[in-house]
mmCIF file of C-alpha atoms and ligand atoms in Angstrom:
data_model
loop_
_atom_site.group_PDB
_atom_site.id
_atom_site.type_symbol
_atom_site.label_atom_id
_atom_site.label_comp_id
_atom_site.label_asym_id
_atom_site.label_seq_id
_atom_site.Cartn_x
_atom_site.Cartn_y
_atom_site.Cartn_z
ATOM 1 C CA MET A 1 -6.178 -19.011 -14.423
ATOM 2 C CA VAL A 2 -7.009 -17.286 -11.137
ATOM 3 C CA LYS A 3 -6.108 -13.595 -11.098
ATOM 4 C CA ALA A 4 -6.377 -11.157 -8.214
ATOM 5 C CA VAL A 5 -5.740 -7.459 -7.761
ATOM 6 C CA TYR A 6 -4.260 -5.878 -4.656
ATOM 7 C CA PRO A 7 -5.050 -2.157 -4.650
ATOM 8 C CA GLY A 8 -3.609 0.523 -2.392
ATOM 9 C CA SER A 9 -1.753 3.802 -2.206
ATOM 10 C CA PHE A 10 1.603 2.206 -1.338
ATOM 11 C CA ASP A 11 2.966 5.585 -0.293
ATOM 12 C CA PRO A 12 5.381 3.918 0.357
ATOM 13 C CA VAL A 13 5.165 0.122 0.322
ATOM 14 C CA THR A 14 5.861 -1.389 3.778
ATOM 15 C CA LEU A 15 6.792 -4.873 4.965
ATOM 16 C CA GLY A 16 3.124 -5.197 6.006
ATOM 17 C CA HIS A 17 2.042 -4.780 2.373
ATOM 18 C CA LEU A 18 4.794 -7.143 1.271
ATOM 19 C CA ASP A 19 3.640 -9.815 3.686
ATOM 20 C CA ILE A 20 0.165 -9.649 2.142
ATOM 21 C CA ILE A 21 1.632 -9.640 -1.397
ATOM 22 C CA ARG A 22 3.756 -12.736 -0.735
ATOM 23 C CA ARG A 23 0.921 -14.653 0.851
ATOM 24 C CA ALA A 24 -1.618 -13.645 -1.803
ATOM 25 C CA SER A 25 0.753 -14.451 -4.669
ATOM 26 C CA GLY A 26 0.963 -18.003 -3.316
ATOM 27 C CA LEU A 27 -2.797 -18.386 -3.606
ATOM 28 C CA VAL A 28 -3.376 -17.207 -7.177
ATOM 29 C CA ASP A 29 -1.811 -17.635 -10.609
ATOM 30 C CA GLU A 30 -1.309 -13.915 -11.073
ATOM 31 C CA LEU A 31 -1.408 -11.036 -8.624
ATOM 32 C CA ILE A 32 -1.715 -7.520 -10.028
ATOM 33 C CA ILE A 33 -0.786 -4.765 -7.636
ATOM 34 C CA GLY A 34 -2.758 -1.600 -8.359
ATOM 35 C CA ILE A 35 -1.217 1.683 -7.299
ATOM 36 C CA LEU A 36 -4.092 4.065 -6.769
ATOM 37 C CA VAL A 37 -3.465 7.459 -8.299
ATOM 38 C CA ASN A 38 -5.993 9.798 -6.766
ATOM 39 C CA LYS A 39 -5.769 13.358 -8.050
ATOM 40 C CA ASN A 40 -7.367 14.688 -4.848
ATOM 41 C CA LYS A 41 -4.655 13.176 -2.656
ATOM 42 C CA HIS A 42 -1.152 14.501 -2.207
ATOM 43 C CA PRO A 43 1.111 11.512 -1.738
ATOM 44 C CA LEU A 44 4.675 11.848 -0.504
ATOM 45 C CA PHE A 45 5.929 9.878 -3.519
ATOM 46 C CA SER A 46 4.945 10.196 -7.175
ATOM 47 C CA LYS A 47 3.338 7.221 -8.912
ATOM 48 C CA GLN A 48 6.642 6.542 -10.661
ATOM 49 C CA GLU A 49 8.522 6.470 -7.358
ATOM 50 C CA ARG A 50 5.909 4.242 -5.724
ATOM 51 C CA TYR A 51 6.095 1.952 -8.749
ATOM 52 C CA GLU A 52 9.885 1.703 -8.548
ATOM 53 C CA MET A 53 9.878 0.923 -4.824
ATOM 54 C CA LEU A 54 7.233 -1.776 -5.311
ATOM 55 C CA ALA A 55 9.010 -3.232 -8.336
ATOM 56 C CA ASP A 56 12.206 -3.568 -6.313
ATOM 57 C CA ALA A 57 10.299 -5.174 -3.423
ATOM 58 C CA VAL A 58 8.560 -7.840 -5.545
ATOM 59 C CA LYS A 59 11.392 -8.597 -7.975
ATOM 60 C CA ASP A 60 11.660 -12.181 -6.684
ATOM 61 C CA LEU A 61 7.937 -12.897 -7.183
ATOM 62 C CA PRO A 62 7.429 -13.938 -10.838
ATOM 63 C CA ASN A 63 3.624 -14.009 -10.776
ATOM 64 C CA VAL A 64 3.273 -10.452 -9.447
ATOM 65 C CA ARG A 65 3.005 -7.397 -11.695
ATOM 66 C CA ILE A 66 2.318 -3.760 -10.993
ATOM 67 C CA GLU A 67 -0.081 -1.321 -12.632
ATOM 68 C CA THR A 68 -1.319 2.145 -11.743
ATOM 69 C CA PHE A 69 -4.988 3.073 -11.839
ATOM 70 C CA ASP A 70 -7.409 5.876 -11.190
ATOM 71 C CA GLY A 71 -11.066 5.193 -10.474
ATOM 72 C CA LEU A 72 -13.015 2.295 -9.060
ATOM 73 C CA VAL A 73 -11.153 -0.766 -7.816
ATOM 74 C CA VAL A 74 -13.805 -3.081 -9.271
ATOM 75 C CA ASP A 75 -13.342 -1.541 -12.708
ATOM 76 C CA PHE A 76 -9.595 -2.012 -12.362
ATOM 77 C CA ALA A 77 -10.186 -5.685 -11.481
ATOM 78 C CA VAL A 78 -12.540 -6.261 -14.420
ATOM 79 C CA ALA A 79 -10.180 -4.484 -16.834
ATOM 80 C CA HIS A 80 -7.513 -7.035 -15.889
ATOM 81 C CA GLU A 81 -9.928 -9.978 -15.899
ATOM 82 C CA ALA A 82 -9.398 -10.502 -12.173
ATOM 83 C CA ARG A 83 -12.272 -11.865 -10.087
ATOM 84 C CA ILE A 84 -10.655 -11.301 -6.710
ATOM 85 C CA ILE A 85 -9.731 -8.159 -4.796
ATOM 86 C CA ILE A 86 -7.195 -8.783 -2.029
ATOM 87 C CA ARG A 87 -7.256 -6.595 1.062
ATOM 88 C CA GLY A 88 -5.235 -6.789 4.261
ATOM 89 C CA LEU A 89 -6.893 -6.497 7.657
ATOM 90 C CA ARG A 90 -4.965 -5.160 10.620
ATOM 91 C CA ALA A 91 -7.477 -4.143 13.260
ATOM 92 C CA VAL A 92 -11.162 -3.759 13.977
ATOM 93 C CA THR A 93 -10.943 -0.248 12.591
ATOM 94 C CA ASP A 94 -9.840 -1.671 9.220
ATOM 95 C CA TYR A 95 -12.682 -4.177 9.368
ATOM 96 C CA GLU A 96 -15.484 -1.613 9.515
ATOM 97 C CA ILE A 97 -14.353 0.389 6.523
ATOM 98 C CA GLU A 98 -13.270 -2.663 4.536
ATOM 99 C CA MET A 99 -16.624 -4.362 5.113
ATOM 100 C CA GLN A 100 -18.467 -1.301 3.808
ATOM 101 C CA THR A 101 -16.176 -1.024 0.793
ATOM 102 C CA ALA A 102 -16.476 -4.724 -0.034
ATOM 103 C CA GLN A 103 -20.263 -4.604 0.171
ATOM 104 C CA THR A 104 -20.384 -1.524 -2.039
ATOM 105 C CA ASN A 105 -18.087 -3.192 -4.548
ATOM 106 C CA ARG A 106 -20.326 -6.248 -4.610
ATOM 107 C CA THR A 107 -23.330 -4.144 -5.507
ATOM 108 C CA ILE A 108 -21.399 -2.617 -8.404
ATOM 109 C CA ARG A 109 -19.759 -5.817 -9.655
ATOM 110 C CA PRO A 110 -21.216 -8.958 -8.003
ATOM 111 C CA GLU A 111 -18.861 -11.174 -9.996
ATOM 112 C CA VAL A 112 -15.811 -9.720 -8.222
ATOM 113 C CA GLU A 113 -15.127 -11.123 -4.743
ATOM 114 C CA THR A 114 -13.110 -9.447 -1.990
ATOM 115 C CA MET A 115 -10.717 -11.695 -0.090
ATOM 116 C CA PHE A 116 -9.248 -10.572 3.222
ATOM 117 C CA LEU A 117 -5.914 -11.691 4.567
ATOM 118 C CA ILE A 118 -5.328 -11.077 8.249
ATOM 119 C CA THR A 119 -2.075 -9.270 8.967
ATOM 120 C CA SER A 120 0.837 -11.180 10.430
ATOM 121 C CA LEU A 121 1.150 -10.178 14.092
ATOM 122 C CA GLU A 122 4.493 -8.424 13.684
ATOM 123 C CA TYR A 123 2.976 -5.991 11.160
ATOM 124 C CA ALA A 124 -0.369 -5.418 12.852
ATOM 125 C CA PHE A 125 0.536 -1.849 13.813
ATOM 126 C CA LEU A 126 2.287 -0.962 10.584
ATOM 127 C CA SER A 127 0.991 1.500 7.999
ATOM 128 C CA SER A 128 2.564 3.835 5.461
ATOM 129 C CA THR A 129 1.423 6.717 7.665
ATOM 130 C CA VAL A 130 3.303 5.363 10.698
ATOM 131 C CA VAL A 131 6.442 4.881 8.616
ATOM 132 C CA LYS A 132 6.246 8.458 7.280
ATOM 133 C CA GLU A 133 5.729 9.778 10.782
ATOM 134 C CA ILE A 134 8.825 8.013 12.128
ATOM 135 C CA ALA A 135 10.918 9.025 9.109
ATOM 136 C CA SER A 136 9.862 12.661 9.457
ATOM 137 C CA PHE A 137 11.574 12.677 12.872
ATOM 138 C CA GLU A 138 14.601 10.918 11.386
ATOM 139 C CA GLY A 139 13.744 7.717 13.262
ATOM 140 C CA ASP A 140 14.920 4.268 12.200
ATOM 141 C CA ILE A 141 12.429 2.648 9.814
ATOM 142 C CA SER A 142 14.681 -0.189 8.640
ATOM 143 C CA HIS A 143 12.523 -2.816 10.386
ATOM 144 C CA TYR A 144 9.399 -1.663 8.558
ATOM 145 C CA VAL A 145 10.416 -1.163 4.928
ATOM 146 C CA THR A 146 12.868 -2.452 2.307
ATOM 147 C CA PRO A 147 16.391 -0.921 2.169
ATOM 148 C CA LEU A 148 15.449 1.003 -1.013
ATOM 149 C CA VAL A 149 12.360 2.536 0.621
ATOM 150 C CA ALA A 150 14.353 3.431 3.746
ATOM 151 C CA GLU A 151 16.932 5.229 1.591
ATOM 152 C CA LYS A 152 14.286 7.075 -0.486
ATOM 153 C CA MET A 153 12.536 8.166 2.706
ATOM 154 C CA ARG A 154 15.812 9.381 4.210
ATOM 155 C CA GLN A 155 16.501 11.468 1.099
ATOM 156 C CA ARG A 156 12.952 12.818 0.934
ATOM 157 C CA PHE A 157 12.857 13.948 4.535
ATOM 158 C CA ALA A 158 16.415 15.318 4.439
ATOM 159 C CA THR A 159 15.274 17.571 1.569
ATOM 160 C CA LYS A 160 12.117 18.569 3.417
ATOM 161 C CA ILE A 161 13.932 19.349 6.671
ATOM 162 C CA GLN A 162 16.547 21.435 4.811
ATOM 163 C CA ALA A 163 13.810 23.307 2.976
ATOM 164 C CA LYS A 164 12.025 24.245 6.224
ATOM 165 C CA PRO A 165 12.508 27.674 7.794
ATOM 166 C CA PRO A 166 14.487 27.593 11.099
ATOM 167 C CA VAL A 167 11.453 28.373 13.272
ATOM 168 C CA GLY A 168 8.291 26.311 13.708
ATOM 169 C CA ASN A 169 8.016 22.582 14.128
ATOM 170 C CA ILE A 170 6.545 19.507 12.518
ATOM 171 C CA ALA A 171 4.664 18.318 15.582
ATOM 172 C CA GLY A 172 1.041 17.279 15.645
ATOM 173 C CA GLY A 173 1.715 13.781 14.375
ATOM 174 C CA ILE A 174 0.512 10.493 15.753
ATOM 175 C CA ILE A 175 3.811 9.426 17.282
ATOM 176 C CA LYS A 176 5.153 12.592 18.860
ATOM 177 C CA CYS A 177 3.676 13.347 22.296
HETATM 178 P P1 ADP B 201 -1.994 2.115 4.296
HETATM 179 O O1 ADP B 201 -3.272 1.727 4.983
HETATM 180 O O2 ADP B 201 -0.762 1.573 4.930
HETATM 181 O O3 ADP B 201 -1.888 3.550 3.910
HETATM 182 P P2 ADP B 201 -2.766 1.255 1.636
HETATM 183 O O4 ADP B 201 -3.856 2.199 1.396
HETATM 184 O O5 ADP B 201 -1.683 1.237 0.633
HETATM 185 O O6 ADP B 201 -1.978 1.340 2.974
HETATM 186 O O7 ADP B 201 -3.374 -0.208 1.854
HETATM 187 C C1 ADP B 201 -3.481 -1.197 0.900
HETATM 188 C C2 ADP B 201 -3.951 -2.479 1.551
HETATM 189 O O8 ADP B 201 -2.905 -2.990 2.373
HETATM 190 C C3 ADP B 201 -5.150 -2.342 2.483
HETATM 191 O O9 ADP B 201 -5.960 -3.501 2.345
HETATM 192 C C4 ADP B 201 -4.534 -2.314 3.858
HETATM 193 O O10 ADP B 201 -5.420 -2.765 4.848
HETATM 194 C C5 ADP B 201 -3.401 -3.282 3.647
HETATM 195 N N1 ADP B 201 -2.324 -3.112 4.619
HETATM 196 C C6 ADP B 201 -1.580 -2.009 4.828
HETATM 197 N N2 ADP B 201 -0.681 -2.215 5.816
HETATM 198 C C7 ADP B 201 -0.865 -3.505 6.238
HETATM 199 C C8 ADP B 201 -0.270 -4.320 7.250
HETATM 200 N N3 ADP B 201 0.673 -3.841 8.059
HETATM 201 N N4 ADP B 201 -0.725 -5.588 7.389
HETATM 202 C C9 ADP B 201 -1.722 -6.035 6.592
HETATM 203 N N5 ADP B 201 -2.340 -5.331 5.646
HETATM 204 C C10 ADP B 201 -1.921 -4.070 5.467
#
């Protein structure tokens, strides 16, 4: 039985993540998605919300399940008897950091291998950060996320925009010039 874990923040899950999940789930018997819950980070969505959006997105994939975790990815893998960590690679910038992380993980747990899947071209630019940026300006994100995520994002940013005082702006992002 070959098991793999696919860790990430998934704040929120995008079609880029889903592409990796679908492809990875076809390579292993069981794929365990690990939602990283880092107390020092301030995600847009709670772990419960991220879980629900992921669960909806993978409902047609029977060999995929979702867990949350806090701590080292290798420990998460070992706890679930998985010998493979799946990571997605988009660009050279991903490569540098991923290489360092994978090497560090190997020194901690040599029995756990990291496997990289190269992004499909249409998602090469896509990240949760980009999606949040577009949604914060009420842009159309329907090509980048599932309908449920698009709706949750719309609600979240509608609340945020309403809550803002009338002066000031939300500039300074990576999309707005
Ligand atoms: P992000 O980088 O979008 O904030 P995560 O921290 O949740 O996402 O990333 C989890 C994993 O998914 C990482 O290995 C990351 O490289 C990969 N990933 C994220 N977006 C894509 C994409 N568009 N194509 C391929 N892999 C991706």
